[in-house]
Every structure is written in C-alpha cells, then in structure tokens.
PDB file of C-alpha atoms in Angstrom:
ATOM      1  CA  GLN A 269     -34.882 210.377  94.245  1.00  0.00           C
ATOM      2  CA  GLN A 270     -35.959 208.282  91.304  1.00  0.00           C
ATOM      3  CA  GLN A 271     -33.189 208.310  88.689  1.00  0.00           C
ATOM      4  CA  VAL A 272     -35.487 206.905  86.007  1.00  0.00           C
ATOM      5  CA  LYS A 273     -39.138 207.961  85.804  1.00  0.00           C
ATOM      6  CA  GLN A 274     -41.574 205.562  84.170  1.00  0.00           C
ATOM      7  CA  SER A 275     -45.168 205.985  83.009  1.00  0.00           C
ATOM      8  CA  PRO A 276     -47.888 204.910  82.990  1.00  0.00           C
ATOM      9  CA  GLN A 277     -48.158 202.888  86.174  1.00  0.00           C
ATOM     10  CA  SER A 278     -50.679 200.567  84.532  1.00  0.00           C
ATOM     11  CA  LEU A 279     -51.883 200.031  80.992  1.00  0.00           C
ATOM     12  CA  ILE A 280     -54.753 198.079  79.482  1.00  0.00           C
ATOM     13  CA  VAL A 281     -54.591 197.308  75.778  1.00  0.00           C
ATOM     14  CA  GLN A 282     -56.786 195.270  73.485  1.00  0.00           C
ATOM     15  CA  LYS A 283     -55.308 192.241  71.766  1.00  0.00           C
ATOM     16  CA  GLY A 284     -53.651 193.339  68.538  1.00  0.00           C
ATOM     17  CA  GLY A 285     -53.134 196.890  69.755  1.00  0.00           C
ATOM     18  CA  ILE A 286     -49.910 198.800  70.423  1.00  0.00           C
ATOM     19  CA  SER A 287     -48.626 199.124  73.997  1.00  0.00           C
ATOM     20  CA  ILE A 288     -46.418 202.127  74.703  1.00  0.00           C
ATOM     21  CA  ILE A 289     -44.442 202.644  77.913  1.00  0.00           C
ATOM     22  CA  ASN A 290     -42.350 205.747  78.467  1.00  0.00           C
ATOM     23  CA  CYS A 291     -39.274 206.487  80.552  1.00  0.00           C
ATOM     24  CA  ALA A 292     -37.258 209.620  81.234  1.00  0.00           C
ATOM     25  CA  TYR A 293     -33.900 210.200  82.900  1.00  0.00           C
ATOM     26  CA  GLU A 294     -31.779 213.157  83.985  1.00  0.00           C
ATOM     27  CA  ASN A 295     -28.242 211.775  84.231  1.00  0.00           C
ATOM     28  CA  THR A 296     -26.555 212.362  80.869  1.00  0.00           C
ATOM     29  CA  ALA A 297     -23.826 209.890  81.846  1.00  0.00           C
ATOM     30  CA  PHE A 298     -26.289 207.013  81.392  1.00  0.00           C
ATOM     31  CA  ASP A 299     -25.518 205.129  78.216  1.00  0.00           C
ATOM     32  CA  TYR A 300     -27.169 201.736  78.532  1.00  0.00           C
ATOM     33  CA  PHE A 301     -30.954 201.421  78.614  1.00  0.00           C
ATOM     34  CA  PRO A 302     -32.467 197.942  79.059  1.00  0.00           C
ATOM     35  CA  TRP A 303     -36.077 196.902  79.430  1.00  0.00           C
ATOM     36  CA  TYR A 304     -37.081 194.016  81.668  1.00  0.00           C
ATOM     37  CA  GLN A 305     -40.255 191.925  81.654  1.00  0.00           C
ATOM     38  CA  GLN A 306     -41.520 190.358  84.864  1.00  0.00           C
ATOM     39  CA  PHE A 307     -44.309 187.811  85.247  1.00  0.00           C
ATOM     40  CA  PRO A 308     -46.004 187.330  88.631  1.00  0.00           C
ATOM     41  CA  GLY A 309     -43.888 185.295  91.029  1.00  0.00           C
ATOM     42  CA  LYS A 310     -40.834 185.413  88.740  1.00  0.00           C
ATOM     43  CA  GLY A 311     -37.690 187.464  88.525  1.00  0.00           C
ATOM     44  CA  PRO A 312     -37.304 190.171  85.858  1.00  0.00           C
ATOM     45  CA  ALA A 313     -35.968 188.988  82.501  1.00  0.00           C
ATOM     46  CA  LEU A 314     -34.044 191.120  80.032  1.00  0.00           C
ATOM     47  CA  LEU A 315     -36.258 191.887  77.038  1.00  0.00           C
ATOM     48  CA  ILE A 316     -34.345 194.342  74.880  1.00  0.00           C
ATOM     49  CA  ALA A 317     -31.707 197.025  75.393  1.00  0.00           C
ATOM     50  CA  ILE A 318     -30.378 200.072  73.549  1.00  0.00           C
ATOM     51  CA  ARG A 319     -27.358 202.330  73.640  1.00  0.00           C
ATOM     52  CA  PRO A 320     -27.660 206.030  72.747  1.00  0.00           C
ATOM     53  CA  ASP A 321     -25.742 205.778  69.476  1.00  0.00           C
ATOM     54  CA  VAL A 322     -28.948 204.553  67.788  1.00  0.00           C
ATOM     55  CA  SER A 323     -32.444 206.023  67.896  1.00  0.00           C
ATOM     56  CA  GLU A 324     -34.349 202.789  67.543  1.00  0.00           C
ATOM     57  CA  LYS A 325     -33.884 199.071  68.100  1.00  0.00           C
ATOM     58  CA  LYS A 326     -36.347 196.399  67.087  1.00  0.00           C
ATOM     59  CA  GLU A 327     -36.575 192.765  68.128  1.00  0.00           C
ATOM     60  CA  GLY A 328     -39.654 191.024  66.857  1.00  0.00           C
ATOM     61  CA  ARG A 329     -42.721 192.839  68.141  1.00  0.00           C
ATOM     62  CA  PHE A 330     -40.697 194.882  70.646  1.00  0.00           C
ATOM     63  CA  THR A 331     -39.129 198.239  69.714  1.00  0.00           C
ATOM     64  CA  ILE A 332     -37.195 200.731  71.806  1.00  0.00           C
ATOM     65  CA  SER A 333     -37.286 204.334  70.642  1.00  0.00           C
ATOM     66  CA  PHE A 334     -34.598 206.594  72.070  1.00  0.00           C
ATOM     67  CA  ASN A 335     -34.513 210.398  72.098  1.00  0.00           C
ATOM     68  CA  LYS A 336     -31.146 211.508  73.436  1.00  0.00           C
ATOM     69  CA  SER A 337     -31.866 215.263  73.364  1.00  0.00           C
ATOM     70  CA  ALA A 338     -35.107 214.813  75.314  1.00  0.00           C
ATOM     71  CA  LYS A 339     -33.524 212.179  77.607  1.00  0.00           C
ATOM     72  CA  GLN A 340     -36.445 209.879  76.995  1.00  0.00           C
ATOM     73  CA  PHE A 341     -36.892 206.351  75.756  1.00  0.00           C
ATOM     74  CA  SER A 342     -39.916 204.202  75.216  1.00  0.00           C
ATOM     75  CA  LEU A 343     -40.949 200.602  74.635  1.00  0.00           C
ATOM     76  CA  HIS A 344     -43.480 199.819  71.921  1.00  0.00           C
ATOM     77  CA  ILE A 345     -45.120 196.405  71.811  1.00  0.00           C
ATOM     78  CA  MET A 346     -46.769 195.865  68.451  1.00  0.00           C
ATOM     79  CA  ASP A 347     -49.679 193.447  67.978  1.00  0.00           C
ATOM     80  CA  SER A 348     -49.965 193.034  71.763  1.00  0.00           C
ATOM     81  CA  GLN A 349     -50.991 189.560  72.932  1.00  0.00           C
ATOM     82  CA  PRO A 350     -52.507 188.315  76.215  1.00  0.00           C
ATOM     83  CA  GLY A 351     -49.207 186.512  76.846  1.00  0.00           C
ATOM     84  CA  ASP A 352     -47.524 189.934  76.973  1.00  0.00           C
ATOM     85  CA  SER A 353     -49.453 190.726  80.173  1.00  0.00           C
ATOM     86  CA  ALA A 354     -46.697 191.381  82.702  1.00  0.00           C
ATOM     87  CA  THR A 355     -44.908 194.191  84.516  1.00  0.00           C
ATOM     88  CA  TYR A 356     -42.320 196.044  82.459  1.00  0.00           C
ATOM     89  CA  PHE A 357     -39.380 197.929  83.916  1.00  0.00           C
ATOM     90  CA  CYS A 358     -37.092 200.351  82.154  1.00  0.00           C
ATOM     91  CA  ALA A 359     -33.617 200.871  83.543  1.00  0.00           C
ATOM     92  CA  ALA A 360     -30.446 202.843  82.933  1.00  0.00           C
ATOM     93  CA  SER A 361     -26.788 202.646  83.799  1.00  0.00           C
ATOM     94  CA  LYS A 362     -23.433 204.195  82.990  1.00  0.00           C
ATOM     95  CA  ALA A 363     -20.856 202.321  80.934  1.00  0.00           C
ATOM     96  CA  GLY A 364     -18.928 199.874  83.065  1.00  0.00           C
ATOM     97  CA  ALA A 365     -20.923 200.706  86.183  1.00  0.00           C
ATOM     98  CA  ASN A 366     -22.667 198.137  88.330  1.00  0.00           C
ATOM     99  CA  ASN A 367     -25.563 200.315  89.419  1.00  0.00           C
ATOM    100  CA  LEU A 368     -28.599 199.642  87.252  1.00  0.00           C
ATOM    101  CA  PHE A 369     -31.321 202.200  88.079  1.00  0.00           C
ATOM    102  CA  PHE A 370     -34.845 200.921  87.529  1.00  0.00           C
ATOM    103  CA  GLY A 371     -38.083 202.729  86.827  1.00  0.00           C
ATOM    104  CA  THR A 372     -41.080 201.987  89.033  1.00  0.00           C
ATOM    105  CA  GLY A 373     -42.680 199.570  86.576  1.00  0.00           C
ATOM    106  CA  THR A 374     -45.757 199.416  84.324  1.00  0.00           C
ATOM    107  CA  ARG A 375     -48.311 196.682  84.744  1.00  0.00           C
ATOM    108  CA  LEU A 376     -49.567 195.786  81.262  1.00  0.00           C
ATOM    109  CA  THR A 377     -52.801 193.893  80.777  1.00  0.00           C
ATOM    110  CA  VAL A 378     -53.727 192.775  77.269  1.00  0.00           C
ATOM    111  CA  ILE A 379     -57.388 191.838  77.025  1.00  0.00           C
ATOM    112  CA  PRO A 380     -58.610 189.365  74.376  1.00  0.00           C
TER     113      PRO A 380
ATOM    114  CA  ASN B 285     -28.308 175.119  83.390  1.00  0.00           C
ATOM    115  CA  ALA B 286     -30.269 176.346  86.414  1.00  0.00           C
ATOM    116  CA  GLY B 287     -29.224 179.983  85.883  1.00  0.00           C
ATOM    117  CA  VAL B 288     -29.585 181.946  89.132  1.00  0.00           C
ATOM    118  CA  THR B 289     -31.038 180.104  92.102  1.00  0.00           C
ATOM    119  CA  GLN B 290     -32.147 181.581  95.432  1.00  0.00           C
ATOM    120  CA  THR B 291     -33.064 180.045  98.761  1.00  0.00           C
ATOM    121  CA  PRO B 292     -35.385 180.223 100.554  1.00  0.00           C
ATOM    122  CA  LYS B 293     -38.417 181.167  98.429  1.00  0.00           C
ATOM    123  CA  PHE B 294     -40.374 182.498 101.404  1.00  0.00           C
ATOM    124  CA  GLN B 295     -39.398 183.508 104.927  1.00  0.00           C
ATOM    125  CA  VAL B 296     -41.152 185.075 107.899  1.00  0.00           C
ATOM    126  CA  LEU B 297     -38.995 186.654 110.600  1.00  0.00           C
ATOM    127  CA  LYS B 298     -39.708 188.446 113.832  1.00  0.00           C
ATOM    128  CA  THR B 299     -38.183 191.855 114.431  1.00  0.00           C
ATOM    129  CA  GLY B 300     -34.603 191.472 115.624  1.00  0.00           C
ATOM    130  CA  GLN B 301     -34.033 188.007 114.157  1.00  0.00           C
ATOM    131  CA  SER B 302     -31.230 187.394 111.691  1.00  0.00           C
ATOM    132  CA  MET B 303     -31.095 185.383 108.506  1.00  0.00           C
ATOM    133  CA  THR B 304     -29.021 184.806 105.391  1.00  0.00           C
ATOM    134  CA  LEU B 305     -30.407 184.702 101.869  1.00  0.00           C
ATOM    135  CA  GLN B 306     -28.444 182.443  99.554  1.00  0.00           C
ATOM    136  CA  CYS B 307     -27.788 182.932  95.858  1.00  0.00           C
ATOM    137  CA  ALA B 308     -25.855 180.850  93.350  1.00  0.00           C
ATOM    138  CA  GLN B 309     -25.278 181.101  89.608  1.00  0.00           C
ATOM    139  CA  ASP B 310     -23.943 178.513  87.178  1.00  0.00           C
ATOM    140  CA  MET B 311     -23.250 180.808  84.201  1.00  0.00           C
ATOM    141  CA  ASN B 312     -19.635 181.581  85.145  1.00  0.00           C
ATOM    142  CA  HIS B 313     -20.569 185.238  85.589  1.00  0.00           C
ATOM    143  CA  ASN B 314     -18.153 187.629  87.238  1.00  0.00           C
ATOM    144  CA  SER B 315     -20.617 190.128  88.712  1.00  0.00           C
ATOM    145  CA  MET B 316     -23.440 189.460  91.161  1.00  0.00           C
ATOM    146  CA  TYR B 317     -26.077 191.726  92.684  1.00  0.00           C
ATOM    147  CA  TRP B 318     -28.728 191.899  95.385  1.00  0.00           C
ATOM    148  CA  TYR B 319     -31.877 193.978  94.819  1.00  0.00           C
ATOM    149  CA  ARG B 320     -35.021 194.558  96.774  1.00  0.00           C
ATOM    150  CA  GLN B 321     -38.379 195.136  95.104  1.00  0.00           C
ATOM    151  CA  ASP B 322     -41.083 197.130  96.836  1.00  0.00           C
ATOM    152  CA  PRO B 323     -44.487 198.167  95.436  1.00  0.00           C
ATOM    153  CA  GLY B 324     -44.266 201.463  93.569  1.00  0.00           C
ATOM    154  CA  MET B 325     -40.477 201.628  94.013  1.00  0.00           C
ATOM    155  CA  GLY B 326     -39.181 199.332  91.294  1.00  0.00           C
ATOM    156  CA  LEU B 327     -35.977 197.446  92.075  1.00  0.00           C
ATOM    157  CA  ARG B 328     -33.246 199.035  94.140  1.00  0.00           C
ATOM    158  CA  LEU B 329     -29.668 197.800  94.370  1.00  0.00           C
ATOM    159  CA  ILE B 330     -28.569 196.803  97.874  1.00  0.00           C
ATOM    160  CA  TYR B 331     -25.036 195.479  97.283  1.00  0.00           C
ATOM    161  CA  TYR B 332     -23.057 194.155  94.380  1.00  0.00           C
ATOM    162  CA  SER B 333     -19.896 192.198  93.766  1.00  0.00           C
ATOM    163  CA  ALA B 334     -18.062 193.145  90.591  1.00  0.00           C
ATOM    164  CA  SER B 335     -15.807 190.119  90.863  1.00  0.00           C
ATOM    165  CA  GLU B 336     -14.856 187.384  93.284  1.00  0.00           C
ATOM    166  CA  GLY B 337     -13.377 188.914  96.429  1.00  0.00           C
ATOM    167  CA  THR B 338     -14.942 192.360  96.044  1.00  0.00           C
ATOM    168  CA  THR B 339     -18.201 193.829  97.311  1.00  0.00           C
ATOM    169  CA  ASP B 340     -19.613 197.350  97.194  1.00  0.00           C
ATOM    170  CA  LYS B 341     -22.652 199.220  98.446  1.00  0.00           C
ATOM    171  CA  GLY B 342     -25.554 200.047  96.177  1.00  0.00           C
ATOM    172  CA  GLU B 343     -28.430 202.479  96.708  1.00  0.00           C
ATOM    173  CA  VAL B 344     -29.915 200.992  99.895  1.00  0.00           C
ATOM    174  CA  PRO B 345     -27.221 199.058 101.861  1.00  0.00           C
ATOM    175  CA  ASN B 346     -28.204 199.977 105.429  1.00  0.00           C
ATOM    176  CA  GLY B 347     -29.167 196.978 107.547  1.00  0.00           C
ATOM    177  CA  TYR B 348     -27.560 194.438 105.205  1.00  0.00           C
ATOM    178  CA  ASN B 349     -24.242 192.675 104.787  1.00  0.00           C
ATOM    179  CA  VAL B 350     -23.019 190.500 101.948  1.00  0.00           C
ATOM    180  CA  SER B 351     -20.429 187.823 101.308  1.00  0.00           C
ATOM    181  CA  ARG B 352     -19.072 186.741  97.946  1.00  0.00           C
ATOM    182  CA  LEU B 353     -18.204 183.216  98.981  1.00  0.00           C
ATOM    183  CA  ASN B 354     -16.714 182.220  95.622  1.00  0.00           C
ATOM    184  CA  LYS B 355     -17.396 182.990  91.980  1.00  0.00           C
ATOM    185  CA  ARG B 356     -20.725 181.140  92.085  1.00  0.00           C
ATOM    186  CA  GLU B 357     -22.217 182.248  95.396  1.00  0.00           C
ATOM    187  CA  PHE B 358     -23.261 185.598  96.846  1.00  0.00           C
ATOM    188  CA  SER B 359     -25.164 185.766 100.129  1.00  0.00           C
ATOM    189  CA  LEU B 360     -27.144 188.575 101.763  1.00  0.00           C
ATOM    190  CA  ARG B 361     -27.404 188.768 105.557  1.00  0.00           C
ATOM    191  CA  LEU B 362     -29.876 190.654 107.700  1.00  0.00           C
ATOM    192  CA  GLU B 363     -28.314 190.910 111.155  1.00  0.00           C
ATOM    193  CA  SER B 364     -31.330 192.337 112.967  1.00  0.00           C
ATOM    194  CA  ALA B 365     -34.430 192.305 110.813  1.00  0.00           C
ATOM    195  CA  ALA B 366     -36.830 195.257 110.855  1.00  0.00           C
ATOM    196  CA  PRO B 367     -40.374 195.546 109.426  1.00  0.00           C
ATOM    197  CA  SER B 368     -38.986 198.029 106.848  1.00  0.00           C
ATOM    198  CA  GLN B 369     -37.024 195.125 105.374  1.00  0.00           C
ATOM    199  CA  THR B 370     -40.223 193.336 104.371  1.00  0.00           C
ATOM    200  CA  SER B 371     -39.737 193.013 100.625  1.00  0.00           C
ATOM    201  CA  VAL B 372     -39.032 190.682  97.745  1.00  0.00           C
ATOM    202  CA  TYR B 373     -35.298 190.131  97.329  1.00  0.00           C
ATOM    203  CA  PHE B 374     -33.743 189.302  93.987  1.00  0.00           C
ATOM    204  CA  CYS B 375     -30.267 188.114  93.233  1.00  0.00           C
ATOM    205  CA  ALA B 376     -28.851 188.731  89.764  1.00  0.00           C
ATOM    206  CA  SER B 377     -25.659 188.060  87.876  1.00  0.00           C
ATOM    207  CA  SER B 378     -23.962 189.335  84.748  1.00  0.00           C
ATOM    208  CA  HIS B 379     -20.861 188.478  82.775  1.00  0.00           C
ATOM    209  CA  ALA B 380     -19.357 191.879  83.519  1.00  0.00           C
ATOM    210  CA  ALA B 381     -20.336 195.212  84.977  1.00  0.00           C
ATOM    211  CA  GLY B 382     -22.424 197.782  83.245  1.00  0.00           C
ATOM    212  CA  ASP B 383     -23.743 197.123  79.804  1.00  0.00           C
ATOM    213  CA  THR B 384     -24.357 193.420  79.716  1.00  0.00           C
ATOM    214  CA  GLY B 385     -27.727 191.985  80.654  1.00  0.00           C
ATOM    215  CA  GLN B 386     -28.337 190.992  84.235  1.00  0.00           C
ATOM    216  CA  TYR B 387     -29.965 187.605  84.842  1.00  0.00           C
ATOM    217  CA  PHE B 388     -32.308 187.436  87.812  1.00  0.00           C
ATOM    218  CA  GLY B 389     -33.221 184.645  90.179  1.00  0.00           C
ATOM    219  CA  PRO B 390     -36.823 183.826  91.166  1.00  0.00           C
ATOM    220  CA  GLY B 391     -36.754 185.934  94.326  1.00  0.00           C
ATOM    221  CA  THR B 392     -37.220 185.485  98.081  1.00  0.00           C
ATOM    222  CA  ARG B 393     -40.345 186.937  99.657  1.00  0.00           C
ATOM    223  CA  LEU B 394     -39.429 188.103 103.173  1.00  0.00           C
ATOM    224  CA  THR B 395     -41.903 189.281 105.773  1.00  0.00           C
ATOM    225  CA  VAL B 396     -40.706 190.810 109.039  1.00  0.00           C
ATOM    226  CA  THR B 397     -43.352 191.073 111.749  1.00  0.00           C
TER     227      THR B 397
END
C-alpha cells in the first residue's frame, strides 16, 4: 500500500512555464515532507522540505505548498528550465522516525 | 568530500548466487539506509541503521541482510539472489533519524537472471 500518492506520473512543460506536482498522504502522524530531484543515472538529491507548521516554503524557483486539512502537498517550479528535466519524488516521515515513505515519482520534461 | 559512495556500480548475478553491496559515507552521519528503486514503485526502504551497532527492518527486508561495520560503512547482502531482486539499490545517510535530509549515493544496478 502506497503511503504517499503522487501525480502526475509524467509532465511536459514549456520553458518558462510552471510545473506542478501533487502528493497526498493518509497518515496524520507524518510531519516532515521533503522533495527529491533525481537525474538519470544519479541518486536522488534533497531539493526542499517542509513541516506542517507552515503552509508554504519557497527556495528560489521551487515552492512547496502544504494543505494540512486536505493532507496534500505540492511542488511548484516557477520559470521551468530544460535543466529542471528530471524525476521528482515527494516523501513523508514521522518525527524522529527512520522510515521515509516515497511517492512513485514524476518525470518532468521541460521543452525549449 | 566524496559524500556517499557505493560499489559496485553494476552487477549481474545468476539466481541463487550471493553478493554484498558496499556503502560508505564520509559526512560523519549517524544514520544509514538501504533502498531499492523499481519502476512505478518509487524508493522503498529495505533496512536502516539509526546508529553504529544497530540495524532495523524497513518496508521490504525479506531476502536481505545488513551489517553496520562501523560509523562509515553499511553493507547489504543478498544470500540467495532471486529475479525479483533485480533493481537499483541506493544507500543513503543522514545526520540523525527522521527530519534531516538524507544524502544518497549513486546507486548499484543489479540484474538477477
């Protein structure tokens, strides 16, 4: 059973556009929500993370929006660039726990 | 700083063979993890070690064993490989459990025929 559900599976965006990836979870004990970026042949790399005490976190062109009541969170990539083309994974975990539950990934392609 | 390193990068095994995947980190992290990545499944935790001397099962531990050799090294062993273990294996480390970022190695692509 997938603890974190991610959509869409793939996404094609024009350069300069906004990429939006959505995730949903059921376990209300989750309180740490990171996003990872993975390029082909590489390991995932932490991109940005949020805790549920804030509704939004922004780092450069990357923003996480968090809706605690809906148990959903999303990644927005503003002014998407071809270099952003990668697979993005959302994840969730409980405070102090070692289990990080990943979504199934979104393959983003940004076309020039 | 090499970060998290994994060996080998690629491996082909026959059903029933055994092998050990090696992982080392040079960031003085306390916690280390082994994941497998399969198409359409995301990453799933196999085993983790919260600190030197401890190991615990993750989501999918069956068919695997681990050893936390010291603070730097965490190995994953397949005693009798099966085709269902064909996957990409990632090692990761973090300063502590839970809410700190996990740093991933480059992965080992394993094929079991």
